[in-house]
Amino acid sequence: LLLLLLLLFLFTCFCLKMSGKDKLLAVIGDEDTCTGFLLGGVGDINSKREANYLVVTKDTTVTTIEEAFKSFVARPDIAIILINQSIAEDIRHLLDLHTEAIPAVLEIPSKDHPYDSSKDSILNRARGMFSAEDFR
């Protein structure tokens, strides 16, 4: 988990440096995930009163999650979208359609659902770009 957070931090720094502007992280996650990132200072509300996070509960509809994801993708001030992998499964069709580098979409584990790299479509797409011989 520490390695994942370190990689996330480095990737965030790279994306923000490349953009040349202040960019935000967006979070779509369960209550514990969103609380942790909000306590870390990720939370923001723009001039249109749009938050950069969505707390998903058992009562949250898939439509609400889809709308939040589409909204975050369309916002020019968001560089990275973090989404719990268990929630990403509900909107996998949208994640598979997202091919832009920014905002980058990263699937993260939650307290109740460990990370499964075989389900991460973005990671699988990245693996397909390289062969084992590229690393020799």
PDB file of C-alpha atoms in Angstrom:
ATOM      1  CA  LEU A   1       0.000   0.000   0.000  1.00  0.00           C
ATOM      2  CA  LEU A   2       2.887   2.378   0.773  1.00  0.00           C
ATOM      3  CA  LEU A   3       4.417   1.656  -2.612  1.00  0.00           C
ATOM      4  CA  LEU A   4       1.081   2.372  -4.289  1.00  0.00           C
ATOM      5  CA  LEU A   5       0.778   5.687  -2.451  1.00  0.00           C
ATOM      6  CA  LEU A   6       4.355   6.631  -3.353  1.00  0.00           C
ATOM      7  CA  LEU A   7       3.722   5.854  -7.029  1.00  0.00           C
ATOM      8  CA  LEU A   8       0.484   7.818  -6.880  1.00  0.00           C
ATOM      9  CA  PHE A   9       2.311  10.801  -5.401  1.00  0.00           C
ATOM     10  CA  LEU A  10       5.047  10.686  -8.053  1.00  0.00           C
ATOM     11  CA  PHE A  11       2.498  10.335 -10.843  1.00  0.00           C
ATOM     12  CA  THR A  12       0.526  13.263  -9.443  1.00  0.00           C
ATOM     13  CA  CYS A  13       3.626  15.453  -9.354  1.00  0.00           C
ATOM     14  CA  PHE A  14       4.449  14.485 -12.953  1.00  0.00           C
ATOM     15  CA  CYS A  15       0.933  15.257 -14.213  1.00  0.00           C
ATOM     16  CA  LEU A  16       0.757  18.565 -12.409  1.00  0.00           C
ATOM     17  CA  LYS A  17       4.182  19.614 -13.672  1.00  0.00           C
ATOM     18  CA  MET A  18       3.283  18.651 -17.244  1.00  0.00           C
ATOM     19  CA  SER A  19       0.044  20.615 -17.149  1.00  0.00           C
ATOM     20  CA  GLY A  20       1.685  23.858 -16.053  1.00  0.00           C
ATOM     21  CA  LYS A  21      -1.448  24.847 -14.130  1.00  0.00           C
ATOM     22  CA  ASP A  22      -2.961  24.000 -10.816  1.00  0.00           C
ATOM     23  CA  LYS A  23      -4.759  20.711 -11.233  1.00  0.00           C
ATOM     24  CA  LEU A  24      -6.788  18.640  -8.818  1.00  0.00           C
ATOM     25  CA  LEU A  25      -7.289  15.047  -7.848  1.00  0.00           C
ATOM     26  CA  ALA A  26     -10.855  13.783  -7.978  1.00  0.00           C
ATOM     27  CA  VAL A  27     -11.996  10.900  -5.802  1.00  0.00           C
ATOM     28  CA  ILE A  28     -14.881   8.494  -6.282  1.00  0.00           C
ATOM     29  CA  GLY A  29     -14.854   6.228  -3.292  1.00  0.00           C
ATOM     30  CA  ASP A  30     -16.436   4.840  -0.194  1.00  0.00           C
ATOM     31  CA  GLU A  31     -16.716   6.972   2.914  1.00  0.00           C
ATOM     32  CA  ASP A  32     -13.392   5.860   4.390  1.00  0.00           C
ATOM     33  CA  THR A  33     -11.460   6.494   1.170  1.00  0.00           C
ATOM     34  CA  CYS A  34     -12.958   9.942   0.611  1.00  0.00           C
ATOM     35  CA  THR A  35     -12.470  10.900   4.256  1.00  0.00           C
ATOM     36  CA  GLY A  36      -8.797   9.943   4.105  1.00  0.00           C
ATOM     37  CA  PHE A  37      -8.145  11.958   0.965  1.00  0.00           C
ATOM     38  CA  LEU A  38     -10.182  14.917   2.227  1.00  0.00           C
ATOM     39  CA  LEU A  39      -8.196  14.932   5.473  1.00  0.00           C
ATOM     40  CA  GLY A  40      -5.084  14.923   3.298  1.00  0.00           C
ATOM     41  CA  GLY A  41      -6.218  18.177   1.671  1.00  0.00           C
ATOM     42  CA  VAL A  42      -7.531  16.866  -1.656  1.00  0.00           C
ATOM     43  CA  GLY A  43     -11.046  18.326  -1.322  1.00  0.00           C
ATOM     44  CA  ASP A  44     -12.037  21.346  -3.371  1.00  0.00           C
ATOM     45  CA  ILE A  45     -15.201  23.081  -4.495  1.00  0.00           C
ATOM     46  CA  ASN A  46     -14.932  25.191  -7.641  1.00  0.00           C
ATOM     47  CA  SER A  47     -16.696  28.453  -8.472  1.00  0.00           C
ATOM     48  CA  LYS A  48     -19.690  26.497  -9.809  1.00  0.00           C
ATOM     49  CA  ARG A  49     -19.999  24.794  -6.389  1.00  0.00           C
ATOM     50  CA  GLU A  50     -18.907  21.438  -7.837  1.00  0.00           C
ATOM     51  CA  ALA A  51     -16.945  19.193  -5.499  1.00  0.00           C
ATOM     52  CA  ASN A  52     -14.037  17.087  -6.745  1.00  0.00           C
ATOM     53  CA  TYR A  53     -15.185  13.988  -4.880  1.00  0.00           C
ATOM     54  CA  LEU A  54     -18.144  11.637  -4.644  1.00  0.00           C
ATOM     55  CA  VAL A  55     -18.810   9.595  -1.533  1.00  0.00           C
ATOM     56  CA  VAL A  56     -20.436   6.344  -2.655  1.00  0.00           C
ATOM     57  CA  THR A  57     -22.737   4.587  -0.201  1.00  0.00           C
ATOM     58  CA  LYS A  58     -24.973   1.558  -0.578  1.00  0.00           C
ATOM     59  CA  ASP A  59     -27.761   3.952  -1.594  1.00  0.00           C
ATOM     60  CA  THR A  60     -25.771   5.639  -4.384  1.00  0.00           C
ATOM     61  CA  THR A  61     -27.096   4.714  -7.820  1.00  0.00           C
ATOM     62  CA  VAL A  62     -24.871   3.648 -10.693  1.00  0.00           C
ATOM     63  CA  THR A  63     -26.269   6.588 -12.669  1.00  0.00           C
ATOM     64  CA  THR A  64     -24.970   9.005 -10.017  1.00  0.00           C
ATOM     65  CA  ILE A  65     -21.518   7.405 -10.189  1.00  0.00           C
ATOM     66  CA  GLU A  66     -21.531   7.574 -13.996  1.00  0.00           C
ATOM     67  CA  GLU A  67     -22.538  11.244 -13.956  1.00  0.00           C
ATOM     68  CA  ALA A  68     -19.795  12.092 -11.449  1.00  0.00           C
ATOM     69  CA  PHE A  69     -17.175  10.280 -13.536  1.00  0.00           C
ATOM     70  CA  LYS A  70     -18.291  12.041 -16.736  1.00  0.00           C
ATOM     71  CA  SER A  71     -18.260  15.363 -14.906  1.00  0.00           C
ATOM     72  CA  PHE A  72     -14.734  14.811 -13.580  1.00  0.00           C
ATOM     73  CA  VAL A  73     -13.466  13.768 -17.019  1.00  0.00           C
ATOM     74  CA  ALA A  74     -14.937  16.916 -18.575  1.00  0.00           C
ATOM     75  CA  ARG A  75     -13.478  19.313 -15.996  1.00  0.00           C
ATOM     76  CA  PRO A  76     -10.242  20.970 -17.173  1.00  0.00           C
ATOM     77  CA  ASP A  77      -9.019  21.449 -13.594  1.00  0.00           C
ATOM     78  CA  ILE A  78      -8.824  17.716 -12.810  1.00  0.00           C
ATOM     79  CA  ALA A  79      -5.631  15.815 -13.661  1.00  0.00           C
ATOM     80  CA  ILE A  80      -6.236  12.492 -11.892  1.00  0.00           C
ATOM     81  CA  ILE A  81      -9.360  10.580 -10.955  1.00  0.00           C
ATOM     82  CA  LEU A  82      -8.980   8.058  -8.144  1.00  0.00           C
ATOM     83  CA  ILE A  83     -11.718   5.447  -7.928  1.00  0.00           C
ATOM     84  CA  ASN A  84     -12.156   2.477  -5.640  1.00  0.00           C
ATOM     85  CA  GLN A  85     -11.791  -0.654  -7.721  1.00  0.00           C
ATOM     86  CA  SER A  86     -15.035  -2.099  -6.371  1.00  0.00           C
ATOM     87  CA  ILE A  87     -16.874   1.016  -7.564  1.00  0.00           C
ATOM     88  CA  ALA A  88     -14.989   1.006 -10.870  1.00  0.00           C
ATOM     89  CA  GLU A  89     -16.515  -2.398 -11.599  1.00  0.00           C
ATOM     90  CA  ASP A  90     -19.945  -0.732 -11.677  1.00  0.00           C
ATOM     91  CA  ILE A  91     -18.882   1.715 -14.403  1.00  0.00           C
ATOM     92  CA  ARG A  92     -16.309  -0.457 -16.191  1.00  0.00           C
ATOM     93  CA  HIS A  93     -17.900   0.376 -19.560  1.00  0.00           C
ATOM     94  CA  LEU A  94     -17.089   4.078 -19.059  1.00  0.00           C
ATOM     95  CA  LEU A  95     -13.561   3.410 -17.836  1.00  0.00           C
ATOM     96  CA  ASP A  96     -12.876   1.281 -20.900  1.00  0.00           C
ATOM     97  CA  LEU A  97     -13.999   4.138 -23.162  1.00  0.00           C
ATOM     98  CA  HIS A  98     -11.697   6.675 -21.477  1.00  0.00           C
ATOM     99  CA  THR A  99      -8.457   6.782 -23.464  1.00  0.00           C
ATOM    100  CA  GLU A 100      -7.097  10.253 -22.722  1.00  0.00           C
ATOM    101  CA  ALA A 101      -3.919  10.605 -20.661  1.00  0.00           C
ATOM    102  CA  ILE A 102      -5.345  13.459 -18.615  1.00  0.00           C
ATOM    103  CA  PRO A 103      -7.281  13.029 -16.521  1.00  0.00           C
ATOM    104  CA  ALA A 104      -5.571   9.790 -15.632  1.00  0.00           C
ATOM    105  CA  VAL A 105      -7.830   7.238 -13.966  1.00  0.00           C
ATOM    106  CA  LEU A 106      -6.316   5.149 -11.198  1.00  0.00           C
ATOM    107  CA  GLU A 107      -8.138   2.311  -9.496  1.00  0.00           C
ATOM    108  CA  ILE A 108      -7.308   1.987  -5.825  1.00  0.00           C
ATOM    109  CA  PRO A 109      -8.218  -0.546  -3.139  1.00  0.00           C
ATOM    110  CA  SER A 110     -10.670   0.116  -0.358  1.00  0.00           C
ATOM    111  CA  LYS A 111     -10.732  -1.088   3.204  1.00  0.00           C
ATOM    112  CA  ASP A 112     -13.204  -3.852   2.381  1.00  0.00           C
ATOM    113  CA  HIS A 113     -12.019  -4.769  -1.125  1.00  0.00           C
ATOM    114  CA  PRO A 114      -8.331  -5.483  -1.823  1.00  0.00           C
ATOM    115  CA  TYR A 115      -6.781  -4.445  -5.114  1.00  0.00           C
ATOM    116  CA  ASP A 116      -6.962  -7.027  -7.908  1.00  0.00           C
ATOM    117  CA  SER A 117      -4.663  -6.101 -10.800  1.00  0.00           C
ATOM    118  CA  SER A 118      -6.462  -8.504 -13.156  1.00  0.00           C
ATOM    119  CA  LYS A 119      -9.596  -6.315 -12.947  1.00  0.00           C
ATOM    120  CA  ASP A 120      -7.804  -3.010 -13.616  1.00  0.00           C
ATOM    121  CA  SER A 121      -8.519  -2.239 -17.270  1.00  0.00           C
ATOM    122  CA  ILE A 122      -6.150   0.734 -17.380  1.00  0.00           C
ATOM    123  CA  LEU A 123      -3.276  -1.346 -15.996  1.00  0.00           C
ATOM    124  CA  ASN A 124      -4.086  -4.158 -18.422  1.00  0.00           C
ATOM    125  CA  ARG A 125      -4.092  -1.667 -21.299  1.00  0.00           C
ATOM    126  CA  ALA A 126      -0.692  -0.361 -20.185  1.00  0.00           C
ATOM    127  CA  ARG A 127       0.674  -3.898 -19.943  1.00  0.00           C
ATOM    128  CA  GLY A 128      -0.413  -4.477 -23.532  1.00  0.00           C
ATOM    129  CA  MET A 129       1.788  -1.601 -24.684  1.00  0.00           C
ATOM    130  CA  PHE A 130       4.993  -3.348 -23.633  1.00  0.00           C
ATOM    131  CA  SER A 131       6.418  -6.826 -24.077  1.00  0.00           C
ATOM    132  CA  ALA A 132       8.759  -8.643 -21.713  1.00  0.00           C
ATOM    133  CA  GLU A 133      11.594  -7.985 -24.159  1.00  0.00           C
ATOM    134  CA  ASP A 134      11.200  -4.220 -23.695  1.00  0.00           C
ATOM    135  CA  PHE A 135      12.528  -4.586 -20.152  1.00  0.00           C
ATOM    136  CA  ARG A 136      15.613  -6.678 -20.961  1.00  0.00           C
TER     137      ARG A 136
END
